[in-house]
Amino acid sequence: MPYYSFLSAFLTLSSIVNVQGWIWECYSGSCVREHSIDESFNKSQVFPSVEICRLVCGSNGPIWPKPSLYEATDKALIFVNAKNAVIHFSTSTEAESNFLREVESYFMEAVNKMTEQQNCQRTQYKLVISLNSKTPSLHLNWMTEEKYDLHITTDEDTKTLRVRITGETVFGVRHGVESLLQLIELFEDNEQTCFISQRGVNITDQPYYRHRGLLIDSGRNFLSVETIKRNIDGMALSKMNVLHWHLTDTQSFPFVSARLPNMSIYGAYSGAQTYSAYQITDLIQYAKVRGIRIIPEIDGPAHAGSGWQWGPEASLGNLVVCYNQQPYRSYCIQPPCGQMNPANQNLYFVLQNLYADLIDLWTESDVFHMGGDEVYTPCWNSTEEIVNYLRGNRSEEAFLNLWAEYQEKALNAFDIANHYKNSSVILWTSSLTDPSHIEQYLPKDRYIIQTWVPTSDTLPEELLNLGYKLIISTKDSWYLDHGFWGTTTYYTWRKVYDNKILTSPSVLGGEVCMWGELVDDNNIESRAWPRAAAAAERLWSNPSTPSTAASSRFFAHTDRLIKKGIKASPVVPGFCSVSEADCATYL
């Protein structure tokens, strides 16, 4: 089996490889596993672990998602003293300095988590890291520049590995630090634990799409703060930048509203299954340090039941109708039924206060998700109060106009609470967003439409042609809850990866959706990960090559997720994860 000529430049492993076991060779861009019991084996041409082999094997390196430009200028491996890294950064504001200190802590925490041991006896190179942000802005939105450059060079005179990371913003710097962590691996042998890195690397990188999201749902089943943070960790490792938090639904209302405490008192599963202002603020900051913003969703006018029942007791009338009505399939999608009551003007007063609570917590946000899907006309049509409000007009057009009236008044309530800042609002596709009349109801300068239709549906193209901005959640590729209920199909990581979305400038990006009916703290991570990471590369890199070309890096990234503490599901047998050449087309 021929060897690459550059292997002779690698770290000489002759004194540290236990040849009576598995070894790895880089062959045709893949790490190939072999077994050796021959003491005379030329050990300078092999690697003692698949992780170390992956550092240098292949033209794209080990980085996930795939960088825009990756160049290994010196593939020789050296031992590096990562636990004693010296990190420098120059900043122009205290806020920028504080953020980069958080990034520094993130790096050191990740390195320390890789191993508790500090017993490397090898000659180690000092690790000196320079972080530089070109602009001091800490605002994270769709206009934030996330580009970064990463350069690794070796100074032989001082035995120093120098890393320079420059970002357009601190968030670009953060992404560069994430890539640096993927360029450092553990070497363990003879009760020693050392870190290994390449001598020279150049990376120039930036995302293709501005919105790279994961939806989680805490309305159907409660998710602990710790579980949400682990999902945020997975997103950070994969350079995703939006956590879409479907915070409430008809089943429960876990958000503790300062102005409307009855919402969670009546709607939470229990007092312990709620999110306080402190917890939410902590999550927002935790996510931001990882380059992620959280967009909250309070769905309406449908998907509203539990938590809204207290209106009559407060002399506000029925805020929702059809609550827990049976048979539920005649009035809604899932039990308990519930739909907001647009005939009750007190509803908009309640919404204004609820939006004000969210704005108090999401102080830097310029976007809010109002849901807006799966409104059932039969619910409103069976409610005397609403039929009287419509003066007996039960036509389809009358109910559509009522829905549009609700949306206009809900937007006005949001604008009042938000002091008329003209923030963007996201809505799911529905009959209200039908291209034949959407322009009549939803101004395109305010609304962003999130599509959830199959690949074959032309709706996204039609909405684009009308001038709307889109977020795409392809229903038959990116709905990660599918395959566990009804006649839905499970989508493998390859299916997720190979789902190409529209590339118009008006397509902000996309989201994979982990709806919560059948997930909770016990299984959400294994359902979402590593498949969400497959979508992350699609949204960051928009690769022209298929998933089969990404297998090696994807297996390596799955290992990273697991080492981070994320309960990612295996996508292949263990054999394939360390012998990818034998399993390139498996599953």
Coordinates of C-alpha atoms in Angstrom, one line a residue:
M1 CA 0.0 0.0 0.0
P2 CA 1.7 3.3 -1.1
Y3 CA 2.4 6.0 1.4
Y4 CA 2.0 9.8 0.9
S5 CA 5.4 11.4 0.4
F6 CA 4.6 14.0 3.1
L7 CA 4.3 11.3 5.8
S8 CA 8.0 11.4 6.3
A9 CA 7.6 15.0 7.6
F10 CA 5.2 13.8 10.3
L11 CA 6.1 13.5 14.0
T12 CA 8.4 10.5 14.4
L13 CA 6.4 8.0 16.4
S14 CA 8.9 5.2 16.6
S15 CA 9.4 5.4 20.3
I16 CA 5.8 5.9 21.3
V17 CA 3.6 3.7 19.1
N18 CA 2.5 0.4 20.6
V19 CA 2.7 -1.6 17.4
Q20 CA 1.0 -4.6 18.9
G21 CA -2.4 -3.3 18.1
W22 CA -4.3 -1.1 15.7
I23 CA -2.5 1.6 13.6
W24 CA -3.9 4.1 11.1
E25 CA -2.5 5.1 7.7
C26 CA -3.7 8.0 5.6
Y27 CA -4.5 6.5 2.2
S28 CA -6.4 8.3 -0.6
G29 CA -7.7 10.9 1.8
S30 CA -9.0 8.4 4.3
C31 CA -7.7 6.9 7.5
V32 CA -7.2 3.2 7.0
R33 CA -7.0 0.9 10.0
E34 CA -4.4 -1.9 10.0
H35 CA -3.1 -4.3 12.6
S36 CA 0.6 -4.8 13.3
I37 CA 2.6 -7.1 15.5
D38 CA 5.8 -6.6 13.6
E39 CA 8.4 -4.8 15.8
S40 CA 10.3 -3.8 12.7
F41 CA 7.3 -1.9 11.3
N42 CA 8.2 1.6 10.0
K43 CA 6.3 3.4 12.7
S44 CA 7.2 7.0 11.4
Q45 CA 4.6 6.4 8.6
V46 CA 1.6 5.6 10.7
F47 CA -0.6 7.1 13.4
P48 CA -1.4 5.7 16.8
S49 CA -5.1 6.8 16.8
V50 CA -7.7 7.6 14.2
E51 CA -8.1 11.1 15.8
I52 CA -4.5 12.0 15.2
C53 CA -4.7 10.5 11.7
R54 CA -7.7 12.7 10.9
L55 CA -5.7 15.8 11.9
V56 CA -3.7 15.6 8.7
C57 CA -5.5 13.2 6.4
G58 CA -7.6 14.6 3.6
S59 CA -7.7 17.9 1.7
N60 CA -10.3 19.6 3.9
G61 CA -8.7 18.9 7.3
P62 CA -10.7 17.9 10.3
I63 CA -12.8 21.0 10.6
W64 CA -16.7 20.8 10.8
P65 CA -18.4 22.6 9.2
K66 CA -16.2 22.6 6.1
P67 CA -14.2 25.9 5.9
S68 CA -14.3 28.1 2.8
L69 CA -10.6 27.7 2.4
Y70 CA -8.3 25.3 4.3
E71 CA -4.6 25.0 3.6
A72 CA -2.2 22.9 5.6
T73 CA 1.1 24.6 5.1
D74 CA 3.1 22.2 7.3
K75 CA 1.4 18.9 8.2
A76 CA 4.1 17.8 10.6
L77 CA 2.8 17.1 14.1
I78 CA 4.2 18.5 17.3
F79 CA 3.4 18.2 21.0
V80 CA 1.9 21.5 22.2
N81 CA 1.3 22.7 25.8
A82 CA -2.3 23.5 25.3
K83 CA -3.2 23.6 29.0
N84 CA -0.8 26.4 29.6
A85 CA -1.8 28.4 26.5
V86 CA -1.1 32.1 26.6
I87 CA -4.0 34.1 25.0
H88 CA -3.6 37.8 23.9
F89 CA -6.2 40.1 22.5
S90 CA -6.3 43.8 21.8
T91 CA -9.7 45.6 22.1
S92 CA -11.1 49.0 21.9
T93 CA -14.0 48.7 24.4
E94 CA -14.5 47.1 27.8
A95 CA -17.5 45.1 26.5
E96 CA -15.4 43.6 23.7
S97 CA -12.6 42.7 26.2
N98 CA -15.2 41.0 28.5
F99 CA -16.6 39.0 25.6
L100 CA -13.2 37.8 24.5
R101 CA -12.3 36.9 28.1
E102 CA -15.4 34.7 28.0
V103 CA -14.2 33.1 24.7
E104 CA -10.8 32.6 26.4
S105 CA -12.5 30.8 29.3
Y106 CA -14.5 28.7 26.8
F107 CA -11.2 27.6 25.1
M108 CA -9.5 26.7 28.3
E109 CA -12.5 24.9 29.7
A110 CA -12.7 22.8 26.5
V111 CA -9.0 22.0 26.7
N112 CA -9.2 21.1 30.3
K113 CA -12.2 18.9 29.7
M114 CA -10.2 16.9 27.1
T115 CA -8.1 15.4 29.9
E116 CA -7.6 16.0 33.6
Q117 CA -4.0 14.7 33.3
Q118 CA -1.0 17.0 33.0
N119 CA 1.7 14.4 32.8
C120 CA 3.2 14.9 29.3
Q121 CA 6.9 14.2 29.5
R122 CA 7.6 15.0 25.8
T123 CA 9.2 18.2 24.6
Q124 CA 6.3 20.5 24.2
Y125 CA 5.9 23.7 22.2
K126 CA 4.4 26.8 23.9
L127 CA 1.0 27.7 22.6
V128 CA 0.5 31.4 22.1
I129 CA -2.9 32.6 20.7
S130 CA -3.7 36.1 19.4
L131 CA -7.3 37.1 19.1
N132 CA -8.3 40.2 17.1
S133 CA -11.7 41.6 16.2
K134 CA -11.8 44.2 13.5
T135 CA -15.0 45.9 14.9
P136 CA -16.1 46.2 18.6
S137 CA -19.8 45.5 17.9
L138 CA -21.3 42.8 20.1
H139 CA -24.7 42.9 18.4
L140 CA -25.7 39.5 17.0
N141 CA -28.3 39.5 14.2
W142 CA -28.7 38.6 10.6
M143 CA -26.3 41.4 9.6
T144 CA -23.5 40.3 11.9
E145 CA -20.2 39.4 10.1
E146 CA -19.0 36.0 11.2
K147 CA -16.0 35.7 8.9
Y148 CA -12.6 34.7 10.5
D149 CA -9.1 34.0 9.5
L150 CA -6.9 31.5 11.4
H151 CA -3.2 31.1 10.9
I152 CA -0.9 28.6 12.7
T153 CA 2.9 29.0 12.4
T154 CA 5.8 27.5 14.3
D155 CA 8.7 29.4 15.7
E156 CA 11.5 26.9 16.1
D157 CA 13.9 29.4 17.9
T158 CA 11.5 29.8 20.8
K159 CA 9.7 26.4 20.4
T160 CA 6.4 28.2 20.1
L161 CA 3.3 27.4 18.2
R162 CA 1.7 30.7 17.3
V163 CA -2.0 31.0 16.4
R164 CA -3.5 34.2 15.1
I165 CA -7.3 34.4 14.8
T166 CA -8.8 37.6 13.2
G167 CA -12.5 38.1 12.9
E168 CA -14.7 40.8 11.4
T169 CA -16.5 40.7 14.8
V170 CA -16.0 38.9 18.1
F171 CA -18.4 36.3 16.9
G172 CA -16.1 35.5 14.0
V173 CA -13.2 35.3 16.5
R174 CA -15.3 32.8 18.5
H175 CA -15.8 30.6 15.4
G176 CA -12.1 30.7 14.8
V177 CA -11.5 29.5 18.3
E178 CA -13.9 26.6 17.7
S179 CA -11.9 25.6 14.7
L180 CA -8.7 25.8 16.6
L181 CA -10.1 23.4 19.2
Q182 CA -10.8 21.0 16.3
L183 CA -7.1 21.2 15.3
I184 CA -5.8 20.0 18.7
E185 CA -6.0 16.3 19.6
L186 CA -5.0 14.1 22.5
F187 CA -2.1 11.7 22.4
E188 CA -2.1 9.0 25.0
D189 CA 0.6 6.4 25.5
N190 CA 2.5 4.7 28.3
E191 CA 0.4 6.5 30.9
Q192 CA 1.2 9.9 29.3
T193 CA -1.3 12.4 28.0
C194 CA -0.1 15.1 25.6
F195 CA -1.7 17.4 23.1
I196 CA -0.8 17.3 19.4
S197 CA -1.2 19.9 16.7
Q198 CA -0.1 20.6 13.1
R199 CA 2.8 23.0 12.6
G200 CA 1.2 25.1 10.0
V201 CA -2.4 25.9 8.9
N202 CA -4.2 28.7 7.1
I203 CA -8.0 29.0 7.2
T204 CA -10.2 31.6 5.7
D205 CA -13.8 31.0 6.5
Q206 CA -17.3 32.5 6.5
P207 CA -20.9 31.2 6.5
Y208 CA -23.0 30.9 3.4
Y209 CA -26.3 31.5 5.1
R210 CA -27.0 34.1 7.8
H211 CA -29.6 32.0 9.7
R212 CA -28.4 28.5 10.8
G213 CA -30.9 27.3 13.3
L214 CA -32.2 24.5 15.5
L215 CA -35.8 24.6 16.9
I216 CA -36.5 23.1 20.3
D217 CA -39.9 22.8 21.8
S218 CA -40.5 23.1 25.6
G219 CA -44.3 23.4 25.3
R220 CA -45.1 19.7 24.7
N221 CA -42.5 18.3 27.1
F222 CA -40.5 20.4 29.5
L223 CA -36.8 20.7 28.9
S224 CA -34.4 21.6 31.7
V225 CA -32.0 24.5 31.5
E226 CA -29.1 22.0 31.6
T227 CA -30.5 20.1 28.6
I228 CA -31.0 23.4 26.6
K229 CA -27.4 24.3 27.4
R230 CA -26.1 21.0 26.1
N231 CA -28.0 21.6 22.8
I232 CA -26.5 25.1 22.7
D233 CA -23.1 23.4 23.2
G234 CA -23.7 21.2 20.2
M235 CA -24.7 24.2 18.1
A236 CA -21.6 26.0 19.1
L237 CA -19.4 23.1 18.1
S238 CA -21.2 23.1 14.7
K239 CA -21.2 26.9 14.2
M240 CA -25.0 27.2 14.2
N241 CA -26.2 30.7 15.3
V242 CA -29.9 30.6 16.1
L243 CA -31.8 28.6 18.8
H244 CA -35.5 28.9 17.9
W245 CA -37.2 28.3 21.2
H246 CA -40.8 27.2 20.8
L247 CA -41.4 28.3 24.4
T248 CA -45.1 27.5 24.8
D249 CA -47.9 25.5 23.2
T250 CA -51.4 24.4 24.0
Q251 CA -50.2 21.7 26.3
S252 CA -48.2 23.9 28.7
F253 CA -47.0 27.4 29.4
P254 CA -43.7 27.2 31.3
F255 CA -42.7 30.8 30.8
V256 CA -43.0 32.8 34.1
S257 CA -44.4 36.2 33.1
A258 CA -43.7 39.0 35.5
R259 CA -46.8 41.0 34.4
L260 CA -49.1 37.9 33.9
P261 CA -48.1 35.3 36.6
N262 CA -51.4 33.4 35.9
M263 CA -49.9 32.2 32.6
S264 CA -47.5 29.8 34.2
I265 CA -49.7 29.2 37.4
Y266 CA -52.4 27.9 35.2
G267 CA -50.3 26.6 32.4
A268 CA -47.1 25.0 33.7
Y269 CA -46.9 21.3 34.3
S270 CA -45.6 22.1 37.8
G271 CA -44.0 24.9 39.7
A272 CA -40.6 23.2 39.1
Q273 CA -41.2 23.0 35.3
T274 CA -41.0 26.7 34.6
Y275 CA -38.4 29.2 33.2
S276 CA -37.7 32.2 35.5
A277 CA -36.4 35.5 34.3
Y278 CA -33.1 34.7 35.8
Q279 CA -32.8 31.4 34.0
I280 CA -33.8 32.9 30.6
T281 CA -31.3 35.7 31.0
D282 CA -28.6 33.2 31.9
L283 CA -29.5 31.1 28.8
I284 CA -29.4 34.2 26.5
Q285 CA -25.9 35.1 27.8
Y286 CA -24.7 31.5 27.7
A287 CA -25.8 31.2 24.1
K288 CA -24.3 34.6 23.0
V289 CA -20.8 33.7 24.2
R290 CA -21.1 30.7 21.9
G291 CA -22.2 32.8 18.9
I292 CA -25.9 31.9 19.2
R293 CA -28.9 34.1 19.7
I294 CA -32.2 32.7 21.1
I295 CA -35.3 33.7 19.2
P296 CA -38.4 33.0 21.4
E297 CA -41.8 31.9 19.9
I298 CA -45.1 32.4 21.6
D299 CA -47.5 30.7 19.2
G300 CA -50.8 32.1 18.2
P301 CA -53.7 32.3 17.5
A302 CA -53.7 28.5 17.5
H303 CA -51.6 26.3 19.8
A304 CA -52.8 28.3 22.8
G305 CA -54.7 26.5 25.6
S306 CA -53.1 25.8 28.9
G307 CA -52.1 29.0 30.6
W308 CA -54.9 31.1 29.1
Q309 CA -57.9 29.8 31.1
W310 CA -57.8 32.5 33.8
G311 CA -59.5 35.2 31.8
P312 CA -63.0 34.9 33.2
E313 CA -61.8 34.8 36.8
A314 CA -59.9 38.1 36.1
S315 CA -63.0 39.7 34.5
L316 CA -61.2 39.6 31.1
G317 CA -63.5 37.2 29.4
N318 CA -62.5 34.1 27.4
L319 CA -58.9 34.7 26.2
V320 CA -59.1 31.3 24.4
V321 CA -61.9 29.2 23.1
C322 CA -62.4 25.5 22.4
Y323 CA -60.2 24.7 25.4
N324 CA -59.9 21.0 25.9
Q325 CA -62.9 20.5 23.6
Q326 CA -63.7 17.0 22.4
P327 CA -63.5 15.2 20.0
Y328 CA -60.3 17.2 19.7
R329 CA -59.6 16.3 16.0
S330 CA -62.7 18.4 15.1
Y331 CA -61.2 21.5 16.6
C332 CA -57.4 21.3 16.6
I333 CA -54.3 19.2 15.9
Q334 CA -53.5 17.9 19.4
P335 CA -55.2 17.7 22.8
P336 CA -55.9 19.8 24.7
C337 CA -57.5 22.1 22.1
G338 CA -57.3 25.8 22.4
Q339 CA -57.3 28.8 20.1
M340 CA -57.1 32.5 20.9
N341 CA -60.3 34.5 20.9
P342 CA -59.9 37.4 18.5
A343 CA -63.4 38.7 19.3
N344 CA -62.2 39.5 22.9
Q345 CA -60.4 42.8 22.8
N346 CA -58.9 42.1 26.2
L347 CA -56.8 39.4 24.4
Y348 CA -54.6 42.1 22.9
F349 CA -54.0 43.8 26.3
V350 CA -52.8 40.5 27.6
L351 CA -50.6 40.0 24.5
Q352 CA -49.1 43.4 25.0
N353 CA -48.1 42.6 28.5
L354 CA -46.7 39.2 27.6
Y355 CA -44.7 40.8 24.8
A356 CA -43.4 43.4 27.2
D357 CA -42.1 40.7 29.5
L358 CA -40.2 39.1 26.6
I359 CA -38.8 42.4 25.5
D360 CA -37.5 43.1 29.0
L361 CA -35.6 39.8 28.9
W362 CA -34.5 39.9 25.2
T363 CA -33.1 43.4 25.4
E364 CA -30.9 43.1 22.3
S365 CA -33.3 41.2 20.1
D366 CA -34.7 42.7 16.9
V367 CA -36.9 39.8 15.9
F368 CA -39.7 37.7 17.5
H369 CA -41.5 34.6 16.3
M370 CA -45.3 34.7 16.5
G371 CA -46.0 31.2 15.3
G372 CA -49.2 31.5 13.3
D373 CA -49.7 28.0 12.0
E374 CA -52.5 25.5 12.0
V375 CA -55.5 27.7 12.8
Y376 CA -58.6 25.6 12.7
T377 CA -61.7 27.4 11.4
P378 CA -64.1 24.8 12.9
C379 CA -63.0 26.0 16.4
W380 CA -64.0 29.6 15.8
N381 CA -67.1 28.5 13.8
S382 CA -68.3 26.6 16.8
T383 CA -67.9 29.6 19.2
E384 CA -71.1 31.8 19.5
E385 CA -69.1 34.8 20.7
I386 CA -67.0 34.7 17.5
V387 CA -69.9 34.0 15.2
N388 CA -71.7 37.0 16.7
Y389 CA -68.6 39.1 16.2
L390 CA -68.7 38.2 12.6
R391 CA -72.4 39.0 12.5
G392 CA -73.2 35.5 11.4
N393 CA -70.9 35.5 8.4
R394 CA -69.4 32.0 8.4
S395 CA -67.7 32.2 5.0
E396 CA -64.1 31.1 4.6
E397 CA -63.2 34.7 3.6
A398 CA -64.7 36.0 6.8
F399 CA -62.7 33.7 9.0
L400 CA -59.5 34.5 7.0
N401 CA -60.2 38.2 7.5
L402 CA -60.7 37.5 11.2
W403 CA -57.3 35.8 11.4
A404 CA -55.7 38.7 9.6
E405 CA -57.4 41.1 12.0
Y406 CA -55.9 39.1 14.9
Q407 CA -52.5 39.3 13.4
E408 CA -52.7 43.0 12.7
K409 CA -53.8 43.7 16.3
A410 CA -51.2 41.3 17.8
L411 CA -48.5 43.1 15.8
N412 CA -49.8 46.4 17.1
A413 CA -49.6 45.1 20.7
F414 CA -46.1 44.0 20.1
D415 CA -45.1 47.4 18.6
I416 CA -46.6 49.2 21.6
A417 CA -44.7 47.0 24.0
N418 CA -41.5 47.4 21.9
H419 CA -41.9 51.2 21.6
Y420 CA -42.4 51.0 17.9
K421 CA -38.9 49.8 17.0
N422 CA -40.2 48.2 13.8
S423 CA -38.7 44.8 14.7
S424 CA -39.1 41.9 12.4
V425 CA -41.7 39.2 13.0
I426 CA -41.5 35.6 11.9
L427 CA -44.5 33.5 10.9
W428 CA -44.9 29.9 9.9
T429 CA -46.5 29.3 6.5
S430 CA -50.2 28.7 6.7
S431 CA -53.3 29.5 4.7
L432 CA -52.8 33.2 5.7
T433 CA -49.4 33.2 3.9
D434 CA -50.9 31.7 0.7
P435 CA -49.3 33.6 -2.3
S436 CA -52.7 34.4 -3.7
H437 CA -53.4 36.9 -0.8
I438 CA -50.4 37.2 1.5
E439 CA -49.7 40.7 0.3
Q440 CA -53.2 41.8 1.3
Y441 CA -52.5 40.8 4.9
L442 CA -48.8 40.7 5.8
P443 CA -46.5 43.6 4.8
K444 CA -43.2 42.2 3.5
D445 CA -41.2 44.9 5.3
R446 CA -42.3 43.5 8.7
Y447 CA -42.8 39.8 8.2
I448 CA -40.3 37.0 7.5
I449 CA -41.9 33.7 6.5
Q450 CA -40.6 30.4 7.8
T451 CA -41.6 27.6 5.3
W452 CA -42.3 24.1 6.4
V453 CA -43.3 22.4 3.2
P454 CA -41.7 19.3 1.4
T455 CA -38.9 19.7 -1.1
S456 CA -41.2 19.4 -4.0
D457 CA -43.5 22.3 -3.0
T458 CA -43.0 25.5 -4.9
L459 CA -44.3 27.7 -2.1
P460 CA -40.8 29.0 -1.2
E461 CA -40.1 30.2 -4.8
E462 CA -43.6 31.8 -5.0
L463 CA -43.0 33.8 -1.8
L464 CA -39.6 34.8 -2.9
N465 CA -41.0 36.1 -6.2
L466 CA -43.4 38.2 -4.2
G467 CA -40.5 39.8 -2.3
Y468 CA -40.7 38.1 1.1
K469 CA -37.6 37.0 3.1
L470 CA -37.6 33.3 4.1
I471 CA -36.3 30.9 6.6
I472 CA -36.6 27.3 5.3
S473 CA -37.4 24.2 7.3
T474 CA -37.8 21.5 4.7
K475 CA -40.5 19.2 6.1
D476 CA -39.3 16.0 4.4
S477 CA -35.6 16.4 5.4
W478 CA -35.3 18.7 8.4
Y479 CA -38.1 17.7 10.7
L480 CA -36.1 15.6 13.1
D481 CA -39.2 14.4 15.0
H482 CA -40.3 12.4 11.9
G483 CA -39.9 8.6 11.9
F484 CA -41.2 8.2 15.4
W485 CA -44.9 8.7 14.9
G486 CA -47.6 8.0 12.4
T487 CA -46.5 7.3 8.8
T488 CA -43.6 9.8 8.9
T489 CA -40.1 8.8 7.7
Y490 CA -36.8 9.0 9.7
Y491 CA -34.2 11.2 7.9
T492 CA -30.7 9.9 8.2
W493 CA -27.8 12.4 8.6
R494 CA -27.1 11.9 4.9
K495 CA -30.6 13.0 4.0
V496 CA -30.3 16.0 6.3
Y497 CA -26.9 16.9 4.8
D498 CA -27.9 16.5 1.1
N499 CA -31.0 18.8 1.5
K500 CA -30.2 21.8 -0.6
I501 CA -32.2 25.0 -0.1
L502 CA -32.7 28.1 -2.2
T503 CA -29.8 30.4 -2.5
S504 CA -31.5 33.7 -3.1
P505 CA -30.2 36.7 -1.0
S506 CA -33.7 36.8 0.5
V507 CA -33.3 33.3 1.9
L508 CA -31.9 34.1 5.3
G509 CA -31.1 30.4 5.9
G510 CA -32.8 27.4 7.5
E511 CA -33.6 25.5 10.6
V512 CA -33.8 21.8 11.6
C513 CA -36.8 21.3 13.8
M514 CA -36.9 19.0 16.9
W515 CA -40.6 19.2 17.8
G516 CA -41.3 18.1 21.4
E517 CA -44.2 15.7 21.4
L518 CA -42.0 12.6 21.9
V519 CA -38.8 14.1 23.3
D520 CA -37.7 15.4 26.8
D521 CA -34.5 15.5 28.8
N522 CA -34.0 11.8 28.3
N523 CA -33.8 11.6 24.5
I524 CA -33.8 15.0 22.8
E525 CA -30.1 15.0 22.3
S526 CA -29.9 11.6 20.7
R527 CA -32.8 12.6 18.4
A528 CA -31.3 15.9 17.4
W529 CA -27.6 15.1 17.3
P530 CA -25.6 14.5 15.3
R531 CA -28.2 15.1 12.5
A532 CA -28.5 18.8 13.4
A533 CA -24.7 19.0 12.7
A534 CA -25.3 17.7 9.2
A535 CA -27.6 20.6 8.6
A536 CA -25.1 22.9 10.1
E537 CA -22.5 22.2 7.4
R538 CA -25.2 22.6 4.7
L539 CA -26.0 26.0 6.1
W540 CA -22.5 27.1 6.8
S541 CA -20.7 25.8 3.7
N542 CA -23.5 24.9 1.2
P543 CA -21.2 22.2 -0.1
S544 CA -21.3 21.1 -3.7
T545 CA -20.2 17.6 -2.8
P546 CA -22.6 14.9 -1.3
S547 CA -22.6 13.5 2.2
T548 CA -20.4 10.6 1.2
A549 CA -17.5 13.0 0.8
A550 CA -18.0 14.3 4.3
S551 CA -18.2 11.0 6.1
S552 CA -14.8 11.0 7.7
R553 CA -15.2 14.5 9.1
F554 CA -18.8 13.8 10.2
F555 CA -17.7 10.7 12.2
A556 CA -15.0 12.8 13.8
H557 CA -17.5 15.5 14.6
T558 CA -19.9 13.0 16.2
D559 CA -17.0 12.0 18.4
R560 CA -16.5 15.6 19.4
L561 CA -20.1 16.0 20.3
I562 CA -20.0 13.0 22.6
K563 CA -16.8 14.1 24.2
K564 CA -18.5 17.4 24.9
G565 CA -21.1 15.6 26.9
I566 CA -23.9 15.6 24.3
K567 CA -25.7 12.3 24.0
A568 CA -25.4 12.1 20.3
S569 CA -26.8 9.0 18.6
P570 CA -24.4 6.7 16.7
V571 CA -24.9 6.8 12.9
V572 CA -22.7 3.8 12.1
P573 CA -21.2 0.9 14.0
G574 CA -18.0 1.7 15.9
F575 CA -16.0 -0.1 13.3
C576 CA -17.0 2.3 10.6
S577 CA -16.3 5.4 12.7
V578 CA -12.6 4.3 12.9
S579 CA -12.4 2.7 9.4
E580 CA -14.4 5.1 7.3
A581 CA -12.8 3.8 4.1
D582 CA -14.6 0.5 4.5
C583 CA -18.0 2.2 5.2
A584 CA -18.0 5.2 2.9
T585 CA -21.5 4.5 1.6
Y586 CA -22.9 2.7 4.7
L587 CA -26.4 3.9 5.6

